[in-house]
Structures are given as C-alpha cells and as structure tokens.
Coordinates of C-alpha atoms in Angstrom, one line a residue:
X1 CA -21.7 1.5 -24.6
X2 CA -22.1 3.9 -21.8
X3 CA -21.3 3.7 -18.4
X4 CA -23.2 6.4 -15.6
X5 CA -21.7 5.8 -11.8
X6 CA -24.2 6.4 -9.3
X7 CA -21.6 7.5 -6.5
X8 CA -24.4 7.0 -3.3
X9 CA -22.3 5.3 -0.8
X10 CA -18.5 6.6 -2.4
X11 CA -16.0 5.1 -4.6
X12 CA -12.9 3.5 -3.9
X13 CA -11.3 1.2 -6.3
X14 CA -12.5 -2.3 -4.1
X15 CA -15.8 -1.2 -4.8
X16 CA -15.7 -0.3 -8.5
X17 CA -13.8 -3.5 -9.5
X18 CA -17.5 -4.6 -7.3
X19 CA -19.8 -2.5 -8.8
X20 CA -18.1 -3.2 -12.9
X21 CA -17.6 -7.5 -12.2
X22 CA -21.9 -7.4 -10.6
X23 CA -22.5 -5.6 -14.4
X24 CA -20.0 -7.5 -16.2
X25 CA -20.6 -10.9 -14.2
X26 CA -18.7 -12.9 -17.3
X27 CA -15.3 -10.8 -16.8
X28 CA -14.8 -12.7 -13.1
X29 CA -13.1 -15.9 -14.7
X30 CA -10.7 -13.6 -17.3
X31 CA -9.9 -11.2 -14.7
X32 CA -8.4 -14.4 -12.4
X33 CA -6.5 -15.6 -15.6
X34 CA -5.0 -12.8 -16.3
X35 CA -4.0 -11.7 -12.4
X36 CA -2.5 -15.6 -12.1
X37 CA -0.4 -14.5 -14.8
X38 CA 1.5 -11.9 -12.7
X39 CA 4.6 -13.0 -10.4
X40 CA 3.0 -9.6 -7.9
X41 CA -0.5 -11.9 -8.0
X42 CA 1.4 -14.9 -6.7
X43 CA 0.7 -14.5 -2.5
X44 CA -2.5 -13.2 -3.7
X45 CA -6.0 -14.0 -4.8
X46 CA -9.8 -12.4 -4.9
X47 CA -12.7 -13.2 -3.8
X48 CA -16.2 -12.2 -4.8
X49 CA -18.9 -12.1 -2.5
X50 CA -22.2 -10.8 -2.1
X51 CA -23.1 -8.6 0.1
X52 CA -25.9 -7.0 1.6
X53 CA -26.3 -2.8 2.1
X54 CA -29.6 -1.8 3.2
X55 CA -31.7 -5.0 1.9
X56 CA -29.9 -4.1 -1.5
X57 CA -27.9 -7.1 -3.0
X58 CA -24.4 -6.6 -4.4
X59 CA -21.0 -7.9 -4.6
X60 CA -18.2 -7.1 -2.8
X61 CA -14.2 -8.0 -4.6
X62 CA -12.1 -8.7 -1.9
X63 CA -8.3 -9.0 -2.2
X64 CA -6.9 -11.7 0.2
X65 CA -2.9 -12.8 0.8
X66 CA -2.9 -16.6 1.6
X67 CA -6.4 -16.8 1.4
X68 CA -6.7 -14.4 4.3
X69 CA -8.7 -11.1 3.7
X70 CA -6.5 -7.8 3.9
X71 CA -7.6 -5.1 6.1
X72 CA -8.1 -2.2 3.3
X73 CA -5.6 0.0 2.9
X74 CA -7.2 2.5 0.2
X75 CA -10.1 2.9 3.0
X76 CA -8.3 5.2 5.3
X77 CA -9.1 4.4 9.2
X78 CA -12.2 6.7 10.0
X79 CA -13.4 8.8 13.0
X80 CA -14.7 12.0 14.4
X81 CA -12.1 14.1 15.5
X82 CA -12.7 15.7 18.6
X83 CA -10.2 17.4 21.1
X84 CA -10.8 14.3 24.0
X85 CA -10.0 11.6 20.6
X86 CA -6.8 13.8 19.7
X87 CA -4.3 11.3 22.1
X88 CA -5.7 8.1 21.6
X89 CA -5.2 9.1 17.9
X90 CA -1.9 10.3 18.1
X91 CA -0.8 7.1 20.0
X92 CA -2.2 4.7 17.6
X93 CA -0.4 6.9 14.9
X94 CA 2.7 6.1 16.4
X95 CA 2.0 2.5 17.3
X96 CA 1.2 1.8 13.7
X97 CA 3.6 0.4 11.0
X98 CA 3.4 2.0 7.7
X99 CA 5.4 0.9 4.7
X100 CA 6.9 2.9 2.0
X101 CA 6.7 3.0 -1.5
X102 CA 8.1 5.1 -4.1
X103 CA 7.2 6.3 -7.4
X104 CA 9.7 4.5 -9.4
X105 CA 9.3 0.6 -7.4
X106 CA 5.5 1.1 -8.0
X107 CA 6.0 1.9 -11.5
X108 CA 8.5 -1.4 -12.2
X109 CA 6.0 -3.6 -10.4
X110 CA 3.7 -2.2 -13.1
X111 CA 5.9 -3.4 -16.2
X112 CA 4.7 -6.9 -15.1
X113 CA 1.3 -6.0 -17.5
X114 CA 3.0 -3.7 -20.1
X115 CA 2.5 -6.9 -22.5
X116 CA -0.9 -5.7 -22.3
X117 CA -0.3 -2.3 -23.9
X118 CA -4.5 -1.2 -23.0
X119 CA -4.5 -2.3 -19.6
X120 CA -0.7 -1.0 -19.1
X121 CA -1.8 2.4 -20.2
X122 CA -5.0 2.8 -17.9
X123 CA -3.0 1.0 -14.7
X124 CA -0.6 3.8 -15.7
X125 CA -2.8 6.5 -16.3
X126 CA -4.7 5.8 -12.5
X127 CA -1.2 5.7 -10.9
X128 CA 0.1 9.3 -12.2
X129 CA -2.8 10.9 -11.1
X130 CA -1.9 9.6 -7.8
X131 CA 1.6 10.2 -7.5
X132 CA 1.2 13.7 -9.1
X133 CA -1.3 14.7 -6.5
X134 CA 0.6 13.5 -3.6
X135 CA 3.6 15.6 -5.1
X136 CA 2.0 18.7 -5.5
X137 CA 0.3 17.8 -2.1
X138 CA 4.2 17.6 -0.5
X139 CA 6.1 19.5 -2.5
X140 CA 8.0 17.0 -3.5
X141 CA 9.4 16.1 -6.6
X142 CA 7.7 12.4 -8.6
X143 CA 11.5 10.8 -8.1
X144 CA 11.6 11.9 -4.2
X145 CA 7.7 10.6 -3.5
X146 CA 7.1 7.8 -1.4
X147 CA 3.2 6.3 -1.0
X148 CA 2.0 4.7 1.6
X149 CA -1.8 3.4 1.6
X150 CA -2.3 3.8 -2.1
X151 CA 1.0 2.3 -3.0
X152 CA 0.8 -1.2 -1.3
X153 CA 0.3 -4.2 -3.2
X154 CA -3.6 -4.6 -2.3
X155 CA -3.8 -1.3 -3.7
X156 CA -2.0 -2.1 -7.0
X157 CA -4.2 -4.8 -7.8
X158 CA -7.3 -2.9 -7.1
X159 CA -6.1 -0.4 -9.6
X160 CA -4.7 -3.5 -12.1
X161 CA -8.3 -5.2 -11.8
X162 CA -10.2 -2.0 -12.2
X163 CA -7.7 -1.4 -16.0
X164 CA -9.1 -4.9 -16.8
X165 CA -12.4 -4.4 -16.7
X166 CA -12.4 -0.9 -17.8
X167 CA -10.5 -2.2 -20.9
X168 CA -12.3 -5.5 -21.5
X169 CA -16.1 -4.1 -20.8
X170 CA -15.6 -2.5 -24.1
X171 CA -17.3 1.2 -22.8
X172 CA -16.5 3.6 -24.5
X173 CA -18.0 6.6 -22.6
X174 CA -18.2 7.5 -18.9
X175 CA -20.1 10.0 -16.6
X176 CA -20.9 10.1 -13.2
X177 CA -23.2 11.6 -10.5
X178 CA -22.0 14.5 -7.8
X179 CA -20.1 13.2 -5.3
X180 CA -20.9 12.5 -1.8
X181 CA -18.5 15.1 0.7
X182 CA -18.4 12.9 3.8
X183 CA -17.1 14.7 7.1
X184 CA -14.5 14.1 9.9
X185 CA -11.3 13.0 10.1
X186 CA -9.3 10.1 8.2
X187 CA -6.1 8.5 10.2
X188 CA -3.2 7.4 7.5
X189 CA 0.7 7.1 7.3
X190 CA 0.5 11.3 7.7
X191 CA -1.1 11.7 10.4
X192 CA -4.8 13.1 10.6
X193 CA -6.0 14.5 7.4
X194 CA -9.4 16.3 7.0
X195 CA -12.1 14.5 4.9
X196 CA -12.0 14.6 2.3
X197 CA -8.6 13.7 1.7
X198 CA -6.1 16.3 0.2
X199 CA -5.2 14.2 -2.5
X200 CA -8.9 13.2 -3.5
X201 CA -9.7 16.7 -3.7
X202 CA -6.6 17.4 -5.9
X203 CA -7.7 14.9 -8.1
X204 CA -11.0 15.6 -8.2
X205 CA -11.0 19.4 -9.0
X206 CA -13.7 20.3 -11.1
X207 CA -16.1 17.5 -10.5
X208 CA -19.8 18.2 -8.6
X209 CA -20.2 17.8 -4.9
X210 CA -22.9 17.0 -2.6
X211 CA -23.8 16.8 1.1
X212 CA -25.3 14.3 3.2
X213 CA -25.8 13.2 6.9
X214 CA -23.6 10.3 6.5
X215 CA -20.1 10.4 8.1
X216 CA -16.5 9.6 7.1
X217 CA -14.5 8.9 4.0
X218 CA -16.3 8.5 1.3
X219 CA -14.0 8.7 -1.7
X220 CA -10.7 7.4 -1.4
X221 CA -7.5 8.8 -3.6
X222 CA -7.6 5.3 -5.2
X223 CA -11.5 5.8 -6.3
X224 CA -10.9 9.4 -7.3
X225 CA -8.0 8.9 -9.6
X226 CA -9.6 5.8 -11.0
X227 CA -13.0 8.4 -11.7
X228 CA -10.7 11.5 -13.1
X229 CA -9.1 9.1 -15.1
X230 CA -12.6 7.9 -16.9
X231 CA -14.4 11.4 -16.9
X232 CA -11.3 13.5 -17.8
X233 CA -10.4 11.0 -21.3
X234 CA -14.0 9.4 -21.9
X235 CA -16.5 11.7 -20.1
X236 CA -19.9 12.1 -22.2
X237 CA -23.5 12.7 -20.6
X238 CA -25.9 9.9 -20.5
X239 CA -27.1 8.7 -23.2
X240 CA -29.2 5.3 -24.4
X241 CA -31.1 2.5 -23.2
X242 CA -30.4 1.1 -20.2
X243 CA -29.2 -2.7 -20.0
X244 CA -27.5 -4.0 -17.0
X245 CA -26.5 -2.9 -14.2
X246 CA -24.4 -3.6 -10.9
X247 CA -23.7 -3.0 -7.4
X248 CA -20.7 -2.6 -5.6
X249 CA -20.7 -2.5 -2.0
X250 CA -18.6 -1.0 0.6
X251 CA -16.7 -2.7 3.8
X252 CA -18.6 0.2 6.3
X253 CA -22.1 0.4 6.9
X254 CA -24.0 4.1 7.0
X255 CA -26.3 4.9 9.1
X256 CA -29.1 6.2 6.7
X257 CA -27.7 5.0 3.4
X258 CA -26.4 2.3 1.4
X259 CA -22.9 2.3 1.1
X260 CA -22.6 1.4 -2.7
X261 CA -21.8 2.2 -6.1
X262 CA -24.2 1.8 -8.5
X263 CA -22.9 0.7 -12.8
X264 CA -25.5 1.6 -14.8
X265 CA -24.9 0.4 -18.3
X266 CA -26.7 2.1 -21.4
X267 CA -26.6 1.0 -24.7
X268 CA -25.9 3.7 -27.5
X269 CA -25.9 4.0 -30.9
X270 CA -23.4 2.4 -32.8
X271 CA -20.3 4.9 -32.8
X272 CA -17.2 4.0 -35.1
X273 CA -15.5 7.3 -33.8
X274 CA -15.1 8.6 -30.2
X275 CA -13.8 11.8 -28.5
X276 CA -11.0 12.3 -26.3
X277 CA -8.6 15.0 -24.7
X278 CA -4.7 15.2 -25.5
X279 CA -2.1 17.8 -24.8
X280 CA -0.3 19.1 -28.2
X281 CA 3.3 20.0 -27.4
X282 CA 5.7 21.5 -29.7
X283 CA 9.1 22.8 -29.7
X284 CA 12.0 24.0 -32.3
X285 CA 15.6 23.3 -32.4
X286 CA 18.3 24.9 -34.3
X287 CA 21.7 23.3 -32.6
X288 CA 21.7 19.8 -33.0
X289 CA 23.1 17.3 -35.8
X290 CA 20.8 15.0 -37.1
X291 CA 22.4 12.1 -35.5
X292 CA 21.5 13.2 -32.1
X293 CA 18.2 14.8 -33.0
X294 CA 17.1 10.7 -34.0
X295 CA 18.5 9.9 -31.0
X296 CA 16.4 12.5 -28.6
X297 CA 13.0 11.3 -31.0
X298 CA 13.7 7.9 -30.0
X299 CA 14.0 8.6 -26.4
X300 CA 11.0 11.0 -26.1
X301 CA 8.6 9.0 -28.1
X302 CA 9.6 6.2 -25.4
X303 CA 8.4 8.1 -22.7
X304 CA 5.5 7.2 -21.0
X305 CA 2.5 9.5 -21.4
X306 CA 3.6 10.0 -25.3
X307 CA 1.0 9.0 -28.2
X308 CA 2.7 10.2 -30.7
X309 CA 5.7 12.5 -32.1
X310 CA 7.0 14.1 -35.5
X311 CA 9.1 16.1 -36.5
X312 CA 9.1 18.3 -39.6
X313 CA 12.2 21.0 -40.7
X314 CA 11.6 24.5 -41.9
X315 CA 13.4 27.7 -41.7
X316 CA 13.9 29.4 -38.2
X317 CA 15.0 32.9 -37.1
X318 CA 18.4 34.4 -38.4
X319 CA 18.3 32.1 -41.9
X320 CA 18.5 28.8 -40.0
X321 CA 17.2 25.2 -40.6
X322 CA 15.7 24.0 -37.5
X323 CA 13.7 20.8 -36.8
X324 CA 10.3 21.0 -35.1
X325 CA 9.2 18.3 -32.8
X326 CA 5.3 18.4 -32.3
X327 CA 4.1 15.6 -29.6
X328 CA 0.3 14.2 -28.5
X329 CA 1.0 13.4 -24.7
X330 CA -1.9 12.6 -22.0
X331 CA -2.6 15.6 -20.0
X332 CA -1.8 13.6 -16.9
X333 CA 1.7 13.0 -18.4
X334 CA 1.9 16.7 -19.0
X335 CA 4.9 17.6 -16.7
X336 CA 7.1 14.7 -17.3
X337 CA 6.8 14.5 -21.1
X338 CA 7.6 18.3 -21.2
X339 CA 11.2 17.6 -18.6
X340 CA 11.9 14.5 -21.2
X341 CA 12.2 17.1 -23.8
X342 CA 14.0 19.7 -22.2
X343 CA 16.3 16.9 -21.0
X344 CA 16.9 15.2 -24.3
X345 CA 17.4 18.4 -26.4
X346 CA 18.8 21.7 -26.9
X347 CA 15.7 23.9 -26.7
X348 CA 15.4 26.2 -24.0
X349 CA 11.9 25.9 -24.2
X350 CA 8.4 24.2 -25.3
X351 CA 4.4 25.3 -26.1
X352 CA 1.6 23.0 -25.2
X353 CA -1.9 23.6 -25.5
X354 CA -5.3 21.2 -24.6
X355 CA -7.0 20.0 -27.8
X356 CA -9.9 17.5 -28.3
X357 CA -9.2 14.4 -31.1
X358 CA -12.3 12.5 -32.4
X359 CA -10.5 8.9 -33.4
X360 CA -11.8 5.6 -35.2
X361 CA -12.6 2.7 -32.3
X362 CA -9.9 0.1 -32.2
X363 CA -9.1 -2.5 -30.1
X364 CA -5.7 -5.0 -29.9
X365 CA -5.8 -8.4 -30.3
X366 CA -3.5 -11.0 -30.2
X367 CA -3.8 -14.3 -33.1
X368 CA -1.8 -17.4 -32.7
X369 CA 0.1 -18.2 -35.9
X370 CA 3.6 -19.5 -37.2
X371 CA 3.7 -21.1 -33.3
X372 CA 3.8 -17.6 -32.0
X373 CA 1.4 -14.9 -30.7
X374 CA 1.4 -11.7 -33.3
X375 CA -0.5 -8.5 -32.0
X376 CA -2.3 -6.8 -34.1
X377 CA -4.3 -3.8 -34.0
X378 CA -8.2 -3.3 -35.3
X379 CA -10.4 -0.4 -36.3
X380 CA -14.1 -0.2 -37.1
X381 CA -15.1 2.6 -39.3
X382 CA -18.6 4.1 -40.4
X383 CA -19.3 2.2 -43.3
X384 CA -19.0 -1.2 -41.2
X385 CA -15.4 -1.9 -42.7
X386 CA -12.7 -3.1 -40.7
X387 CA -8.7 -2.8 -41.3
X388 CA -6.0 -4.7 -39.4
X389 CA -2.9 -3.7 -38.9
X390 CA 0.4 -5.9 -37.4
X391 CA 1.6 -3.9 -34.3
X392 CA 4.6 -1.8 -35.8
X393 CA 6.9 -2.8 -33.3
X394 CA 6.3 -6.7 -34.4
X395 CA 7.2 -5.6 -38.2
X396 CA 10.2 -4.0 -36.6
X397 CA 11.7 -7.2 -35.5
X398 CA 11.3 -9.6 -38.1
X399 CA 14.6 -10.6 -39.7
X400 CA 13.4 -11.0 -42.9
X401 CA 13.4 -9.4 -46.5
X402 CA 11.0 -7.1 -47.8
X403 CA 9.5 -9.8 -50.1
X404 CA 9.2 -12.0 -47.4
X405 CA 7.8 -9.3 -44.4
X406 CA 4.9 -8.1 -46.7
X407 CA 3.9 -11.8 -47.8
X408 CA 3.7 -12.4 -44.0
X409 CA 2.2 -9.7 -42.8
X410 CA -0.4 -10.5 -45.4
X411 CA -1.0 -13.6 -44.5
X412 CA -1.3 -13.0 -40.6
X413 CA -3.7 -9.9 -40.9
X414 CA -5.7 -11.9 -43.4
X415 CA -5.9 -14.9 -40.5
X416 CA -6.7 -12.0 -38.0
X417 CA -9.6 -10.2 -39.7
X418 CA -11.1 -14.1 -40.5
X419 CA -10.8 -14.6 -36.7
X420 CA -12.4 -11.6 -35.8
X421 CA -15.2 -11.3 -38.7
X422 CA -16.2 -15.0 -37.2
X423 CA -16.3 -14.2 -33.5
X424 CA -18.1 -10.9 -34.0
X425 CA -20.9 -12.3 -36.0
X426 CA -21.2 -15.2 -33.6
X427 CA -20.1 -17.9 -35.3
X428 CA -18.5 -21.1 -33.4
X429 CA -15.2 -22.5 -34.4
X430 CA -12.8 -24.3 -32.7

C-alpha cells in the first residue's frame, strides 16, 4: 500500500496519529493495548474525537493526563510579532515554566518499547532527527542537548503512537504534497523563533514549499521529523487505486482553510521487494589483536542506527594483515555510528557513501509456544513463498545442544508459518 499526505492545514504528530487512526479506524483498540502496556502511559490516556474544520468531518487524537486534556506542547504558542507585542511577549516568556529534557533521559524512556524491535526503530528514528537538528541548531553536542516542547512526555507518545500505526498499517511507500510555509512568530522555551521553526526547516531541507494567506505555525518539529523520516526511507510517487482515506484535524482554526491533514491510501500492486536508503561505511585496521577486534564488532553492531556489520581480512599497505569492517547504518544515525567506530577502534579514520538497497518485505511476529513468546521473523518473496526464521538473538540463548536447538527451531517456525498461512488466507481458528 501507498500512503500520499495531503499537508493543507500542516502536520504535527497529534494530527497524523488523527489523520492515520480516521484511515485505519481498526488500529484505535491495538494502539490503547499496546500504550497500557508502558509504565510512561500510566498517568496517561487518549482520546479520539471528531472534529469539525470547515464542515469537513475528522478526528482529532488527543492525549490527556488524569483524564484532563494537555495543552499541546509540539504546537508552539502562535502570534504576529509586531514591535507594540514585543513586551507582553517577552513577559510571558519569562513568566512561563519550561522543563528540560535531555537526549539521553528521552532515549531511556524510549527502551520501554524496544521489545517491539519495528516500532522501537521508527520511535527512534523520529527522535534523532529531532535531537540532531536541535544540535546543529545550538551548536551543541547530542550528550549536552536538552529539549523542551518536543521532548515532554505528551510529545513522546505522539511520536510512540505515530511508530504504531506507521508500523501496523502495513504501508510500505510514502509521499507527500508541498508544504504549507505559514508566517509570524512562534513563542517556545527559546524565546521567539521565526516561522517556520529553525528546527523544522533543518529537518525538512529538500522537501517542496508553498504559500498561503493563512497565518502561524503550520508544521511543527514533531510533524516534520515524523514526515522526513517516512519520505527520506520509504518515499515513492503515487501510485494505485485509491481505497480509504482519513482526516486529521488541528487544535487552531484558519481563517480561509481547513486546518487538516488528509491520509489518502492507494492500493498497489503486489510488491514482494521494496526500496530504501542506507549509509555504507567502511574502515581498515591493522593494530589490533583479534580478541579486541571481536570485542569493538560487538559493541558497534550494538549501536543504535546499525543494520548490519562484517568484517573481512586482506592484505594492507607495508605487507600487513588488516581487518576491514564494512557497516549499513541509517543516514540519520550517520554521525554517531561513525564516533562508535572511531571510539571502539584503532583507525584513524572511516569512508561512507549513500547507497539505495531493494529488500524482500518482512514483517516480525511473535507465536506463543512451549509456554513462552518466540519472535520470529517473515519474508514474502515473488513467487508467493514465504520463509520464517527464529529471531537470532532467541537461538542465541537457548541452553541447549545442537540436536536439540535445530529440532526446536523446527518445530516452532513450522507452528509459525501454520499460524500465519491461516490468518493471511482468512481462515478462523481459535
């Protein structure tokens, strides 16, 4: 499937957790089972109402502490900036009480979905495009940043929901109409920033732009690093049959247009492959014992960001065996991949490059079996066959002999690909 996101009103990540759960009306109930699941989600629920914008019908997801609505904070406070506003602006600036988060608190409180290795990864992926605008934005290094707005918890959970239903609508391609400017002024923890919003436009390099008569902020840093992130690793043009779609409406109301985003889901031909962008980094070592070259592989290929890592000798300058370590990283996890390796080993330097993959679909799943969940991991390919694999990680920690591993692994991706052959083709079993 195909998603195209008519950004008319803006984007923030409130309204495209609205616009995805009005398209994908059946996610609602998973998404509260899976959010109750989280000690963060505790103080906290959503609600999801409909709302009205311009005589157009939509929904609007609301997160709410004790069952009381929370101002949001990934809308920053609007209005026009003129010289007779600049006191009243500054006073309120200094009147208001701004908490502050850093990069590494925001990033435990996101271990609370890393048993969800899909979801983990987007959440992730949305949050480092954050923090390494605001960086750049500061000049501050990732381990000095602190976040305000985008890193409260109403914010986290907007970016958590929005993983969720990215993950569990199944799309497998994104695009997305030009973006609306907006104009004025935007109050925050930082003062008065210009709209719109340094950060959004340091995310959003590179994407279309458009004008209108409407005023104010119209595409928060939460709803821009949620959009890079679907364009920049799943961006495709439009393409298919249109079959649902949903609107998602925003707390403001414009004066000549609806403030909405607009899902549009298409239907496309069956694809068992799709198309993504990774970095390939590679560097070569010629110092260091074997012992601590496994131990530097270990901790690189545990670094967020990294898909995958090898390592392959041959002989180096002056006669020497050296060890080549070549890396697929996410180019948002560019920069701290590349200081992982430079920390953990002895080069003095690395390459990288951009590259585009084409990859069989997959999905995880998780079968209950032996009184325990095992993960497992799918793929469909073009001739309609499907192979299962137990996650590696699992087969790593059974205590068991050989013998006795691959009759068990046998036997549970056997159980798995009966499961999923019966749910796919719609049959009902208990």
């Amino acid at each position: 499937m195909h998603v195209h996101l008519d950004v008319i009103g803006g984007i923030a990540g409130d309204m495209f957790c609205s616009a995805m759960l009005d398209a994908f009306p059946e996610l609602e109930s998973p998404l509260q089972t899976f959010l109750a699941t989280l000690p963060l989600y505790q103080s906290y629920s959503f609600k999801l109402n409909e709302k009205k914008q311009k005589e157009i019908l939509g929904k609007q997801f609301i997160i709410c502490k004790n069952d009381q609505a929370l101002q949001d904070q990934n809308h920053l406070v609007f209005t026009v900036y003129t010289p007779s506003k600049s006191a009243t602006i500054a006073k309120k600036l200094i009147s208001q009480e701004h908490h502050h988060y850093t990069w590494q608190s925001i990033q435990q409180k996101l271990q609370q979905i890393s048993h969800c290795p899909d979801i983990y990864q987007i959440a992730c992926g949305v949050y480092s495009l954050l923090a390494k605008a605001e960086s750049e934005i500061h000049g501050m290094a990732l381990a000095d940043l602190c976040l305000h707005e985008v890193g409260a918890d109403d914010a986290l959970l907007d970016i958590i929901s929005a993983a969720f239903l990215i993950h569990h609508s199944q799309i497998c391609t994104w695009s997305c109409s030009a973006l609306p400017w907006g104009n004025g002024i935007v109050n925050c923890a930082h003062g008065a920033l210009p709209v719109p919003a340094p950060a959004t436009l340091k995310i959003l390099q590179g994407f279309r732009w458009s004008q209108d008569d409407e005023m104010g902020e119209r595409i928060t840093p939460t709803g821009a690093a949620i959009l890079a992130w679907l364009i920049n690793n799943h961006g495709a043009q439009l393409s298919g049959s249109l079959t649902r779609h949903g609107y998602g409406c925003g707390r403001r109301q414009f004066k000549h247009k609806p403030n909405i985003l607009r899902a549009n889901v298409f239907e496309t031909k069956t694809n068992t492959v799709i198309q993504d962008t990774v970095m390939v980094i590679q560097c070569d070592i010629d110092d260091m014992t074997a012992e601590n070259l496994a131990i530097a592989q270990e901790k690189i290929r545990s670094q967020q960001g990294v898909i995958d890592l090898t390592s392959q000798q041959f002989m180096g300058k002056k006669g020497r065996w050296s060890t080549r370590f070549e890396l697929l990283c996410k180019p948002e996890q560019l920069e701290a991949v590349c200081q992982s390796i430079l920390l953990q080993t002895s080069t003095l330097g690395v390459r990288f490059w951009r590259t585009e993959r084409i990859k069989v679909v997959r999905e995880h799943i998780n079968i209950d079996a032996q009184n325990q969940q095992w993960p497992l991991k799918i793929a469909k390919r073009a001739d309609n066959s499907v192979t299962v694999k137990l996650e590696a990680d699992t087969v790593k920690s059974l205590n068991t002999s050989y013998g006795e591993r691959q009759r068990l692994i046998a036997n549970i991706e056997q159980q798995a690909l009966a499961q999923y052959t019966r749910s796919s083709t719609g049959e009902n079993h208990e």
